[in-house]
């Protein structure tokens, strides 16, 4: 079996494990790392099929969880952006004693619209997958333009687009995770500390999600005004502030 690799940054006593979103890699955490590495020991993850782990093949989310459990330390705080939030919820649900807390950024316990639950239609995610399959880099570039990133910051454009294309199988597994995983019940009953950091203008995670989540006494939830899905790139100082407050309260 090919070796799973990760990067470790910082020497803090508290472990943070960062899980990126669908079709991106760990480069999306660049500003979060710059603001937090002095306080924590950060485990920077490229999921199987992405980045430095592009040569690793998995078949489903269960395979991903097994790899993460084996390679990442216990007593950690897991942070997921977008799809990464579903993955950190999955590992917390399966191995609660491994987890100190979970932080979901621009994510939701359920991405798909249900009765009395805001979300997006499955068709939208199928179309995104189809576009990535046909032309991955054009699709990512268009997404970044919609997020008002591409024209504003050439450094980020180069950082986020200058990488190898993820394996199509990994992108397809990401689609399956988005379409099928639902952690609403887990979020309601778990005793693990949970934080959701959402963006007011996020088109992937509708803002109504915030108003439902904040009614759950098990969940800490904040809504960053005028922030979109890429708030870890544009609103990173506010995101890091909420992360620090949350961790301080669960130590």
Coordinates of N, CA and C in Angstrom, one line a residue:
X1 N 0.8 -1.2 0.0 CA 0.0 0.0 0.0 C 0.9 1.2 0.0
X2 N 0.6 2.2 -0.8 CA 1.3 3.5 -0.9 C 1.2 4.3 0.4
X3 N 2.3 4.9 0.8 CA 2.3 5.6 2.0 C 1.5 7.0 2.0
X4 N 0.7 7.2 3.0 CA -0.1 8.4 3.1 C 0.8 9.5 3.7
X5 N 0.9 10.6 3.1 CA 1.8 11.7 3.6 C 1.0 12.9 4.1
X6 N 1.5 13.6 5.0 CA 0.9 14.8 5.5 C 2.0 15.8 5.9
X7 N 1.7 17.0 6.1 CA 2.6 18.0 6.5 C 2.3 18.5 8.0
X8 N 3.3 18.7 8.8 CA 3.1 19.1 10.1 C 3.8 20.5 10.3
X9 N 3.0 21.5 10.7 CA 3.5 22.9 10.9 C 3.2 23.3 12.3
X10 N 4.2 23.9 12.9 CA 4.0 24.5 14.3 C 4.3 23.5 15.3
X11 N 4.5 24.0 16.6 CA 4.9 23.2 17.7 C 4.0 23.3 18.9
X12 N 2.8 23.8 18.7 CA 1.8 24.0 19.8 C 1.4 22.6 20.5
X13 N 0.9 22.7 21.6 CA 0.5 21.5 22.4 C -0.9 21.0 21.9
X14 N -1.6 21.8 21.2 CA -3.0 21.3 20.7 C -2.8 21.0 19.2
X15 N -3.3 19.9 18.9 CA -3.3 19.4 17.5 C -4.5 19.9 16.7
X16 N -4.3 20.5 15.5 CA -5.3 20.9 14.6 C -5.2 20.1 13.3
X17 N -6.2 19.4 12.9 CA -6.1 18.6 11.7 C -7.0 19.3 10.6
X18 N -6.5 19.7 9.5 CA -7.2 20.5 8.5 C -7.5 19.7 7.3
X19 N -8.8 19.6 7.0 CA -9.3 18.8 5.9 C -9.9 19.8 4.8
X20 N -9.4 19.7 3.6 CA -9.9 20.6 2.5 C -11.2 20.2 1.9
X21 N -11.7 21.0 1.0 CA -13.0 20.7 0.4 C -12.9 20.0 -0.9
X22 N -14.0 19.9 -1.6 CA -14.2 19.1 -2.9 C -13.3 19.8 -4.0
X23 N -12.5 18.9 -4.6 CA -11.7 19.3 -5.8 C -10.6 20.3 -5.6
X24 N -10.4 20.8 -4.3 CA -9.3 21.6 -4.0 C -8.3 20.7 -3.2
X25 N -7.1 21.3 -2.8 CA -6.2 20.6 -2.0 C -5.8 21.4 -0.8
X26 N -4.8 21.1 0.0 CA -4.5 21.7 1.2 C -4.0 23.2 1.1
X27 N -3.7 23.6 -0.2 CA -3.3 25.0 -0.4 C -4.4 26.0 0.0
X28 N -5.6 25.6 0.1 CA -6.7 26.5 0.5 C -6.5 27.1 1.9
X29 N -5.7 26.4 2.7 CA -5.5 26.8 4.1 C -4.4 27.8 4.3
X30 N -3.8 28.3 3.3 CA -2.6 29.1 3.4 C -2.7 30.2 4.4
X31 N -3.8 31.0 4.4 CA -3.9 32.1 5.4 C -4.3 31.6 6.8
X32 N -5.1 30.6 6.9 CA -5.4 30.0 8.2 C -4.1 29.5 8.9
X33 N -3.3 28.9 8.1 CA -2.0 28.4 8.7 C -1.1 29.6 9.2
X34 N -1.0 30.6 8.3 CA -0.2 31.7 8.7 C -0.7 32.4 10.0
X35 N -1.9 32.3 10.3 CA -2.5 33.0 11.5 C -2.5 32.0 12.7
X36 N -2.4 30.7 12.5 CA -2.6 29.8 13.6 C -1.4 29.0 14.0
X37 N -0.4 28.9 13.1 CA 0.7 27.9 13.4 C 1.5 28.3 14.6
X38 N 1.5 29.5 15.1 CA 2.2 29.9 16.3 C 1.6 29.3 17.6
X39 N 0.3 29.0 17.5 CA -0.4 28.5 18.7 C -0.7 27.0 18.7
X40 N -0.6 26.3 17.6 CA -1.0 24.9 17.5 C 0.0 24.1 16.7
X41 N -0.2 22.8 16.8 CA 0.6 21.9 15.9 C -0.4 21.5 14.8
X42 N -0.2 21.9 13.6 CA -1.1 21.8 12.5 C -0.8 20.6 11.6
X43 N -1.7 19.7 11.4 CA -1.6 18.6 10.5 C -2.3 18.9 9.2
X44 N -1.6 19.2 8.2 CA -2.1 19.6 6.9 C -2.3 18.4 6.0
X45 N -3.6 18.2 5.7 CA -4.0 17.0 5.0 C -4.3 17.2 3.5
X46 N -3.7 16.4 2.6 CA -4.3 16.2 1.3 C -5.0 14.9 1.2
X47 N -6.3 14.9 1.0 CA -7.0 13.7 0.9 C -6.6 12.8 -0.2
X48 N -6.8 11.5 0.0 CA -6.4 10.5 -1.1 C -6.9 11.0 -2.5
X49 N -6.0 11.0 -3.4 CA -6.3 11.4 -4.8 C -6.0 12.9 -5.0
X50 N -5.5 13.6 -4.0 CA -5.3 15.0 -4.1 C -3.8 15.3 -3.7
X51 N -3.3 16.4 -4.3 CA -2.0 16.9 -3.8 C -0.9 15.9 -3.7
X52 N -0.2 15.9 -2.5 CA 0.9 15.0 -2.3 C 0.4 13.5 -2.2
X53 N -0.9 13.3 -2.0 CA -1.5 12.0 -2.0 C -2.3 11.6 -3.2
X54 N -1.9 12.2 -4.3 CA -2.6 12.0 -5.6 C -2.5 10.5 -6.1
X55 N -1.5 9.8 -5.6 CA -1.2 8.5 -6.0 C -2.0 7.4 -5.2
X56 N -2.7 7.9 -4.2 CA -3.4 7.0 -3.3 C -4.9 6.9 -3.8
X57 N -5.4 5.7 -3.9 CA -6.7 5.4 -4.4 C -7.6 4.9 -3.3
X58 N -8.8 5.4 -3.2 CA -9.8 4.9 -2.2 C -11.1 4.6 -3.0
X59 N -12.0 3.9 -2.3 CA -13.3 3.6 -2.9 C -14.4 4.3 -2.3
X60 N -14.3 4.8 -1.1 CA -15.5 5.4 -0.5 C -15.0 6.2 0.8
X61 N -15.9 6.9 1.4 CA -15.6 7.7 2.6 C -15.1 6.8 3.7
X62 N -15.5 5.5 3.8 CA -15.0 4.7 4.9 C -13.5 4.4 4.7
X63 N -13.0 4.3 3.5 CA -11.6 4.2 3.2 C -10.8 5.4 3.7
X64 N -11.4 6.6 3.4 CA -10.8 7.9 3.8 C -10.7 7.9 5.3
X65 N -11.7 7.6 6.0 CA -11.8 7.7 7.5 C -10.7 6.7 8.1
X66 N -10.6 5.5 7.5 CA -9.6 4.6 8.0 C -8.2 5.1 7.9
X67 N -7.9 5.8 6.7 CA -6.6 6.3 6.5 C -6.3 7.5 7.5
X68 N -7.3 8.3 7.7 CA -7.1 9.5 8.6 C -7.0 9.0 10.0
X69 N -7.7 8.1 10.4 CA -7.7 7.5 11.8 C -6.3 7.0 12.1
X70 N -5.7 6.3 11.1 CA -4.4 5.6 11.3 C -3.3 6.7 11.3
X71 N -3.4 7.7 10.5 CA -2.3 8.6 10.4 C -2.3 9.9 11.2
X72 N -3.5 10.2 11.8 CA -3.6 11.4 12.6 C -3.7 11.1 14.1
X73 N -3.2 12.1 14.9 CA -3.2 11.8 16.3 C -4.5 11.9 17.0
X74 N -4.6 11.2 18.1 CA -5.8 11.3 19.0 C -5.8 12.7 19.7
X75 N -6.9 13.0 20.4 CA -7.0 14.2 21.1 C -6.7 15.5 20.3
X76 N -7.4 15.5 19.1 CA -7.2 16.6 18.2 C -8.5 17.3 17.9
X77 N -8.3 18.5 17.4 CA -9.5 19.3 16.9 C -9.4 19.2 15.4
X78 N -10.5 18.8 14.8 CA -10.6 18.6 13.4 C -11.3 19.7 12.8
X79 N -10.7 20.3 11.7 CA -11.3 21.5 11.0 C -11.6 21.1 9.6
X80 N -12.8 21.2 9.1 CA -13.1 20.9 7.7 C -13.7 22.1 7.0
X81 N -13.2 22.4 5.8 CA -13.8 23.4 4.9 C -14.7 22.7 3.9
X82 N -16.0 23.2 3.8 CA -16.9 22.7 2.8 C -17.1 21.1 2.9
X83 N -16.8 20.4 1.9 CA -16.8 18.9 1.9 C -16.1 18.4 3.1
X84 N -15.0 19.0 3.5 CA -14.1 18.6 4.6 C -14.9 18.6 5.9
X85 N -16.0 19.4 6.0 CA -16.8 19.4 7.2 C -17.6 18.1 7.3
X86 N -18.0 17.5 6.2 CA -18.7 16.2 6.2 C -17.7 15.1 6.7
X87 N -16.5 15.2 6.3 CA -15.5 14.2 6.6 C -15.2 14.3 8.1
X88 N -15.0 15.5 8.7 CA -14.7 15.6 10.1 C -15.9 15.2 10.9
X89 N -17.1 15.4 10.5 CA -18.3 14.9 11.2 C -18.3 13.4 11.1
X90 N -17.9 12.8 10.0 CA -17.9 11.3 9.9 C -16.9 10.7 10.9
X91 N -15.7 11.2 11.0 CA -14.7 10.6 11.8 C -15.1 10.9 13.3
X92 N -15.7 12.0 13.6 CA -16.2 12.3 15.0 C -17.3 11.3 15.4
X93 N -18.2 11.0 14.4 CA -19.3 10.1 14.7 C -18.8 8.7 14.9
X94 N -17.8 8.3 14.2 CA -17.3 6.9 14.3 C -16.3 6.7 15.4
X95 N -15.5 7.8 15.7 CA -14.5 7.6 16.7 C -14.5 8.9 17.7
X96 N -15.6 9.0 18.4 CA -15.7 10.2 19.2 C -14.6 10.4 20.3
X97 N -14.0 9.3 20.8 CA -12.9 9.4 21.8 C -11.6 10.0 21.2
X98 N -11.6 10.0 19.9 CA -10.4 10.5 19.2 C -10.4 12.0 19.0
X99 N -11.6 12.6 19.3 CA -11.8 14.0 18.9 C -12.0 14.9 20.2
X100 N -11.3 16.1 20.1 CA -11.5 17.1 21.2 C -12.7 18.0 20.7
X101 N -12.8 18.3 19.5 CA -13.8 19.2 18.9 C -13.8 19.2 17.4
X102 N -14.8 19.6 16.8 CA -14.9 19.7 15.3 C -15.3 21.1 14.9
X103 N -14.7 21.6 13.9 CA -15.0 23.0 13.4 C -15.3 22.8 11.9
X104 N -16.5 23.3 11.5 CA -17.0 23.2 10.2 C -17.0 24.6 9.6
X105 N -16.3 24.8 8.5 CA -16.2 26.2 7.9 C -16.9 26.1 6.5
X106 N -17.9 27.0 6.3 CA -18.6 27.0 5.0 C -19.1 25.5 4.7
X107 N -19.6 24.9 5.7 CA -20.1 23.5 5.6 C -21.5 23.4 6.3
X108 N -22.0 22.2 6.2 CA -23.3 21.9 6.7 C -23.4 20.4 7.1
X109 N -24.2 20.0 8.1 CA -24.3 18.6 8.3 C -25.0 17.9 7.2
X110 N -25.7 18.6 6.3 CA -26.3 18.0 5.1 C -26.4 19.0 4.0
X111 N -25.7 18.7 2.9 CA -25.6 19.7 1.8 C -26.9 19.7 0.9
X112 N -27.7 18.6 1.0 CA -28.8 18.5 0.1 C -30.1 19.0 0.7
X113 N -30.9 19.7 -0.1 CA -32.2 20.2 0.3 C -33.1 19.0 0.7
X114 N -33.7 19.2 1.9 CA -34.7 18.2 2.3 C -35.9 18.9 2.8
X115 N -36.9 18.2 3.2 CA -38.1 18.8 3.8 C -37.7 19.5 5.1
X116 N -38.0 20.8 5.2 CA -37.6 21.6 6.4 C -36.1 21.8 6.6
X117 N -35.4 21.6 5.5 CA -33.9 21.7 5.6 C -33.4 22.4 4.4
X118 N -32.7 23.6 4.6 CA -32.1 24.3 3.4 C -30.9 23.6 2.9
X119 N -30.7 23.7 1.6 CA -29.6 23.0 0.9 C -29.7 23.3 -0.6
X120 N -28.9 22.6 -1.3 CA -29.0 22.7 -2.8 C -29.5 21.4 -3.4
X121 N -30.0 21.4 -4.6 CA -30.5 20.2 -5.2 C -29.4 19.4 -5.7
X122 N -29.6 18.1 -5.8 CA -28.6 17.1 -6.2 C -28.1 17.5 -7.6
X123 N -29.0 18.0 -8.4 CA -28.7 18.4 -9.8 C -27.5 19.4 -9.9
X124 N -27.5 20.3 -9.0 CA -26.4 21.3 -9.0 C -25.1 20.7 -8.8
X125 N -25.0 19.7 -7.9 CA -23.7 19.1 -7.6 C -23.3 18.1 -8.7
X126 N -24.3 17.4 -9.3 CA -24.1 16.6 -10.5 C -23.5 17.4 -11.6
X127 N -24.1 18.6 -11.8 CA -23.6 19.5 -12.9 C -22.1 20.0 -12.6
X128 N -21.8 20.3 -11.4 CA -20.5 20.7 -11.0 C -19.5 19.5 -11.3
X129 N -19.9 18.3 -10.9 CA -19.0 17.2 -11.2 C -18.9 17.0 -12.7
X130 N -19.9 17.1 -13.5 CA -19.9 16.9 -14.9 C -18.9 17.9 -15.5
X131 N -19.0 19.2 -15.1 CA -18.1 20.2 -15.6 C -16.6 19.9 -15.2
X132 N -16.4 19.5 -14.0 CA -15.0 19.1 -13.6 C -14.5 18.0 -14.4
X133 N -15.3 17.0 -14.7 CA -14.9 15.9 -15.5 C -14.5 16.3 -16.9
X134 N -15.3 17.2 -17.4 CA -15.0 17.7 -18.8 C -13.8 18.6 -18.9
X135 N -13.7 19.5 -17.9 CA -12.6 20.5 -17.9 C -12.4 21.0 -16.5
X136 N -11.5 20.3 -15.7 CA -11.4 20.5 -14.3 C -10.9 22.0 -14.0
X137 N -9.8 22.4 -14.7 CA -9.2 23.7 -14.4 C -10.2 24.9 -14.8
X138 N -10.9 24.7 -15.9 CA -11.8 25.8 -16.2 C -12.9 25.9 -15.2
X139 N -13.4 24.7 -14.7 CA -14.5 24.7 -13.7 C -14.0 25.4 -12.4
X140 N -12.8 25.1 -12.0 CA -12.3 25.7 -10.7 C -12.0 27.2 -10.9
X141 N -11.5 27.6 -12.1 CA -11.3 29.0 -12.4 C -12.6 29.7 -12.4
X142 N -13.7 29.2 -13.0 CA -15.0 29.8 -13.0 C -15.5 29.9 -11.6
X143 N -15.3 28.9 -10.8 CA -15.8 29.0 -9.4 C -15.1 30.1 -8.6
X144 N -13.8 30.3 -8.8 CA -13.0 31.3 -8.2 C -13.5 32.7 -8.6
X145 N -13.8 32.8 -9.9 CA -14.3 34.1 -10.4 C -15.6 34.5 -9.8
X146 N -16.5 33.5 -9.6 CA -17.8 33.7 -9.0 C -17.5 34.2 -7.6
X147 N -16.5 33.6 -6.9 CA -16.2 34.0 -5.5 C -15.5 35.3 -5.4
X148 N -15.3 36.0 -6.6 CA -14.6 37.3 -6.7 C -13.1 37.1 -6.2
X149 N -12.5 36.0 -6.5 CA -11.2 35.8 -6.1 C -10.2 36.0 -7.3
X150 N -10.5 35.4 -8.4 CA -9.6 35.3 -9.5 C -9.0 36.6 -10.0
X151 N -9.9 37.7 -10.1 CA -9.4 39.0 -10.6 C -8.8 39.8 -9.5
X152 N -8.9 39.5 -8.3 CA -8.5 40.3 -7.2 C -7.1 39.9 -6.7
X153 N -6.7 38.7 -6.8 CA -5.5 38.3 -6.2 C -4.7 37.3 -7.0
X154 N -3.7 37.7 -7.7 CA -3.0 36.9 -8.7 C -2.2 35.8 -7.9
X155 N -1.7 36.2 -6.7 CA -1.0 35.2 -5.9 C -1.8 34.0 -5.6
X156 N -3.1 34.2 -5.1 CA -4.0 33.2 -4.8 C -4.4 32.4 -6.1
X157 N -4.6 33.1 -7.1 CA -4.9 32.4 -8.4 C -3.8 31.4 -8.7
X158 N -2.6 31.8 -8.6 CA -1.5 30.9 -9.0 C -1.4 29.7 -8.0
X159 N -1.6 30.1 -6.7 CA -1.5 29.1 -5.6 C -2.6 28.0 -5.8
X160 N -3.8 28.4 -6.1 CA -4.9 27.5 -6.1 C -5.1 26.7 -7.4
X161 N -4.5 27.3 -8.5 CA -4.7 26.7 -9.8 C -3.4 25.9 -10.3
X162 N -2.3 26.2 -9.7 CA -1.0 25.6 -10.1 C -0.8 24.3 -9.3
X163 N -1.5 23.3 -9.6 CA -1.4 22.0 -9.0 C -1.9 20.9 -10.0
X164 N -1.5 19.7 -9.7 CA -2.0 18.6 -10.6 C -3.5 18.4 -10.4
X165 N -4.1 17.9 -11.4 CA -5.6 17.7 -11.4 C -5.8 16.4 -10.5
X166 N -6.8 16.6 -9.5 CA -7.1 15.4 -8.7 C -7.6 14.2 -9.6
X167 N -7.5 13.0 -9.0 CA -8.0 11.9 -9.7 C -9.5 12.0 -9.8
X168 N -10.0 11.6 -11.0 CA -11.5 11.7 -11.2 C -12.2 10.9 -10.3
X169 N -11.6 9.7 -9.9 CA -12.3 8.8 -8.9 C -12.5 9.5 -7.6
X170 N -11.5 10.3 -7.2 CA -11.6 11.0 -5.9 C -12.6 12.1 -6.0
X171 N -12.7 12.8 -7.1 CA -13.8 13.8 -7.3 C -15.1 13.2 -7.2
X172 N -15.3 12.0 -7.9 CA -16.6 11.3 -7.9 C -16.9 10.8 -6.5
X173 N -16.0 10.4 -5.7 CA -16.2 10.0 -4.3 C -16.7 11.2 -3.5
X174 N -16.1 12.4 -3.8 CA -16.5 13.6 -3.1 C -18.0 13.9 -3.4
X175 N -18.4 13.7 -4.7 CA -19.8 13.9 -5.1 C -20.7 13.0 -4.3
X176 N -20.3 11.7 -4.2 CA -21.1 10.8 -3.4 C -21.3 11.2 -1.9
X177 N -20.2 11.7 -1.4 CA -20.2 12.1 0.0 C -21.2 13.2 0.2
X178 N -21.1 14.2 -0.7 CA -22.0 15.4 -0.7 C -23.5 14.9 -0.8
X179 N -23.7 14.0 -1.7 CA -25.1 13.6 -2.0 C -25.7 12.7 -0.9
X180 N -24.9 12.0 -0.2 CA -25.4 10.9 0.7 C -25.3 11.2 2.2
X181 N -24.2 11.9 2.6 CA -23.9 12.0 4.0 C -24.9 13.0 4.7
X182 N -25.3 12.7 5.9 CA -26.3 13.5 6.7 C -25.9 13.4 8.1
X183 N -25.5 14.4 8.8 CA -25.1 14.4 10.2 C -25.9 15.2 11.1
X184 N -27.1 15.5 10.7 CA -28.0 16.4 11.5 C -28.3 15.7 12.8
X185 N -28.6 14.4 12.8 CA -28.9 13.7 14.0 C -27.7 13.6 14.9
X186 N -26.6 13.3 14.3 CA -25.3 13.2 15.1 C -25.0 14.6 15.8
X187 N -25.2 15.7 15.0 CA -25.0 17.0 15.6 C -25.9 17.3 16.8
X188 N -27.1 16.7 16.7 CA -28.1 17.0 17.8 C -27.8 16.3 19.0
X189 N -27.2 15.0 18.9 CA -27.1 14.2 20.1 C -25.6 14.1 20.7
X190 N -24.6 14.5 19.9 CA -23.3 14.3 20.3 C -22.9 15.2 21.5
X191 N -22.0 14.8 22.3 CA -21.4 15.7 23.3 C -20.1 16.3 22.9
X192 N -19.6 16.0 21.7 CA -18.4 16.6 21.2 C -18.7 18.1 20.9
X193 N -17.8 19.0 21.3 CA -18.0 20.4 21.0 C -17.9 20.6 19.5
X194 N -18.9 21.4 19.0 CA -19.0 21.7 17.5 C -19.1 23.2 17.3
X195 N -18.4 23.6 16.3 CA -18.5 25.0 15.8 C -18.8 25.0 14.3
X196 N -19.7 25.8 13.9 CA -20.0 26.1 12.4 C -19.7 27.5 12.2
X197 N -18.8 27.8 11.2 CA -18.5 29.2 10.8 C -19.0 29.3 9.4
X198 N -20.1 30.1 9.2 CA -20.8 30.2 7.9 C -20.7 31.6 7.3
X199 N -20.9 31.7 6.0 CA -20.9 33.0 5.3 C -22.2 33.4 4.9
X200 N -22.5 34.7 5.1 CA -23.9 35.2 4.8 C -24.2 35.1 3.3
X201 N -23.2 35.2 2.4 CA -23.5 35.2 1.0 C -23.1 33.8 0.3
X202 N -22.9 32.8 1.1 CA -22.5 31.5 0.6 C -23.6 30.9 -0.3
X203 N -23.3 30.6 -1.5 CA -24.3 30.0 -2.4 C -24.4 28.5 -2.3
X204 N -23.3 27.9 -1.7 CA -23.3 26.4 -1.6 C -24.1 26.0 -0.3
X205 N -23.8 26.8 0.8 CA -24.5 26.5 2.1 C -25.5 27.7 2.3
X206 N -26.7 27.5 2.0 CA -27.7 28.6 2.1 C -27.7 29.3 3.6
X207 N -27.9 30.6 3.6 CA -27.8 31.3 4.9 C -28.8 30.8 5.9
X208 N -29.9 30.2 5.4 CA -31.0 29.7 6.3 C -30.4 28.6 7.2
X209 N -29.3 27.9 6.8 CA -28.7 26.9 7.5 C -28.2 27.4 8.9
X210 N -27.7 28.6 8.9 CA -27.2 29.3 10.1 C -28.4 29.4 11.2
X211 N -29.5 29.8 10.7 CA -30.6 30.1 11.6 C -31.2 28.8 12.2
X212 N -31.1 27.7 11.5 CA -31.5 26.4 12.0 C -30.4 25.9 13.0
X213 N -29.2 25.9 12.6 CA -28.1 25.4 13.4 C -28.0 26.1 14.8
X214 N -28.2 27.4 14.8 CA -28.0 28.1 16.0 C -29.1 27.8 17.1
X215 N -30.2 27.1 16.6 CA -31.2 26.7 17.6 C -30.8 25.4 18.3
X216 N -29.8 24.7 17.8 CA -29.3 23.5 18.4 C -28.3 23.9 19.5
X217 N -28.7 23.5 20.8 CA -27.9 23.9 21.9 C -26.5 23.2 21.9
X218 N -26.4 22.1 21.2 CA -25.1 21.4 21.1 C -24.1 22.1 20.2
X219 N -24.6 23.1 19.4 CA -23.7 23.7 18.4 C -23.4 25.1 18.7
X220 N -22.2 25.5 18.5 CA -21.8 26.9 18.4 C -21.8 27.3 16.9
X221 N -22.5 28.4 16.6 CA -22.6 28.8 15.2 C -22.5 30.3 15.0
X222 N -21.6 30.7 14.1 CA -21.4 32.1 13.8 C -21.6 32.3 12.3
X223 N -22.1 33.5 12.0 CA -22.4 33.9 10.6 C -21.6 35.1 10.2
X224 N -20.6 35.0 9.3 CA -19.8 36.1 9.0 C -20.5 36.9 7.8
X225 N -20.7 38.2 8.1 CA -21.4 39.0 7.1 C -20.6 39.2 5.9
X226 N -21.3 39.2 4.8 CA -20.8 39.5 3.4 C -19.7 38.5 3.0
X227 N -19.7 37.3 3.7 CA -18.7 36.3 3.4 C -19.3 35.2 2.5
X228 N -18.5 34.7 1.5 CA -19.0 33.7 0.6 C -18.4 32.3 1.0
X229 N -18.4 31.4 0.0 CA -18.0 30.0 0.4 C -16.5 30.0 0.6
X230 N -15.7 30.9 0.1 CA -14.3 30.9 0.2 C -13.8 31.9 1.4
X231 N -14.6 31.9 2.5 CA -14.3 32.8 3.6 C -13.0 32.4 4.2
X232 N -12.4 31.2 4.0 CA -11.1 30.9 4.6 C -10.0 31.7 3.8
X233 N -10.3 32.2 2.7 CA -9.4 33.0 1.9 C -9.6 34.5 2.0
X234 N -10.9 34.9 2.1 CA -11.2 36.4 2.2 C -11.5 36.9 3.6
X235 N -11.9 36.0 4.5 CA -12.3 36.5 5.8 C -11.6 35.7 6.9
X236 N -10.3 35.4 6.5 CA -9.6 34.5 7.4 C -9.3 35.0 8.8
X237 N -9.1 36.3 8.9 CA -8.8 36.9 10.2 C -10.0 36.7 11.2
X238 N -11.2 36.9 10.7 CA -12.4 36.6 11.5 C -12.6 35.2 11.7
X239 N -12.4 34.3 10.7 CA -12.5 32.9 10.9 C -11.5 32.4 12.0
X240 N -10.3 32.9 12.0 CA -9.3 32.5 13.0 C -9.7 33.0 14.3
X241 N -10.2 34.1 14.4 CA -10.7 34.7 15.7 C -11.7 33.7 16.3
X242 N -12.7 33.3 15.5 CA -13.7 32.4 16.0 C -13.1 31.0 16.4
X243 N -12.1 30.6 15.7 CA -11.5 29.3 16.0 C -10.8 29.4 17.3
X244 N -10.1 30.5 17.6 CA -9.3 30.6 18.8 C -10.3 30.7 20.0
X245 N -11.4 31.4 19.9 CA -12.4 31.6 21.0 C -13.0 30.2 21.3
X246 N -13.3 29.5 20.3 CA -13.9 28.1 20.4 C -13.0 27.2 21.1
X247 N -11.7 27.2 20.7 CA -10.7 26.2 21.3 C -10.4 26.6 22.8
X248 N -10.4 27.9 23.0 CA -10.1 28.4 24.4 C -11.2 27.9 25.3
X249 N -12.5 27.8 24.8 CA -13.6 27.5 25.7 C -13.7 26.0 25.9
X250 N -13.0 25.2 25.1 CA -13.1 23.7 25.3 C -11.8 23.1 25.9
X251 N -10.8 23.9 26.1 CA -9.6 23.4 26.6 C -9.8 22.9 28.1

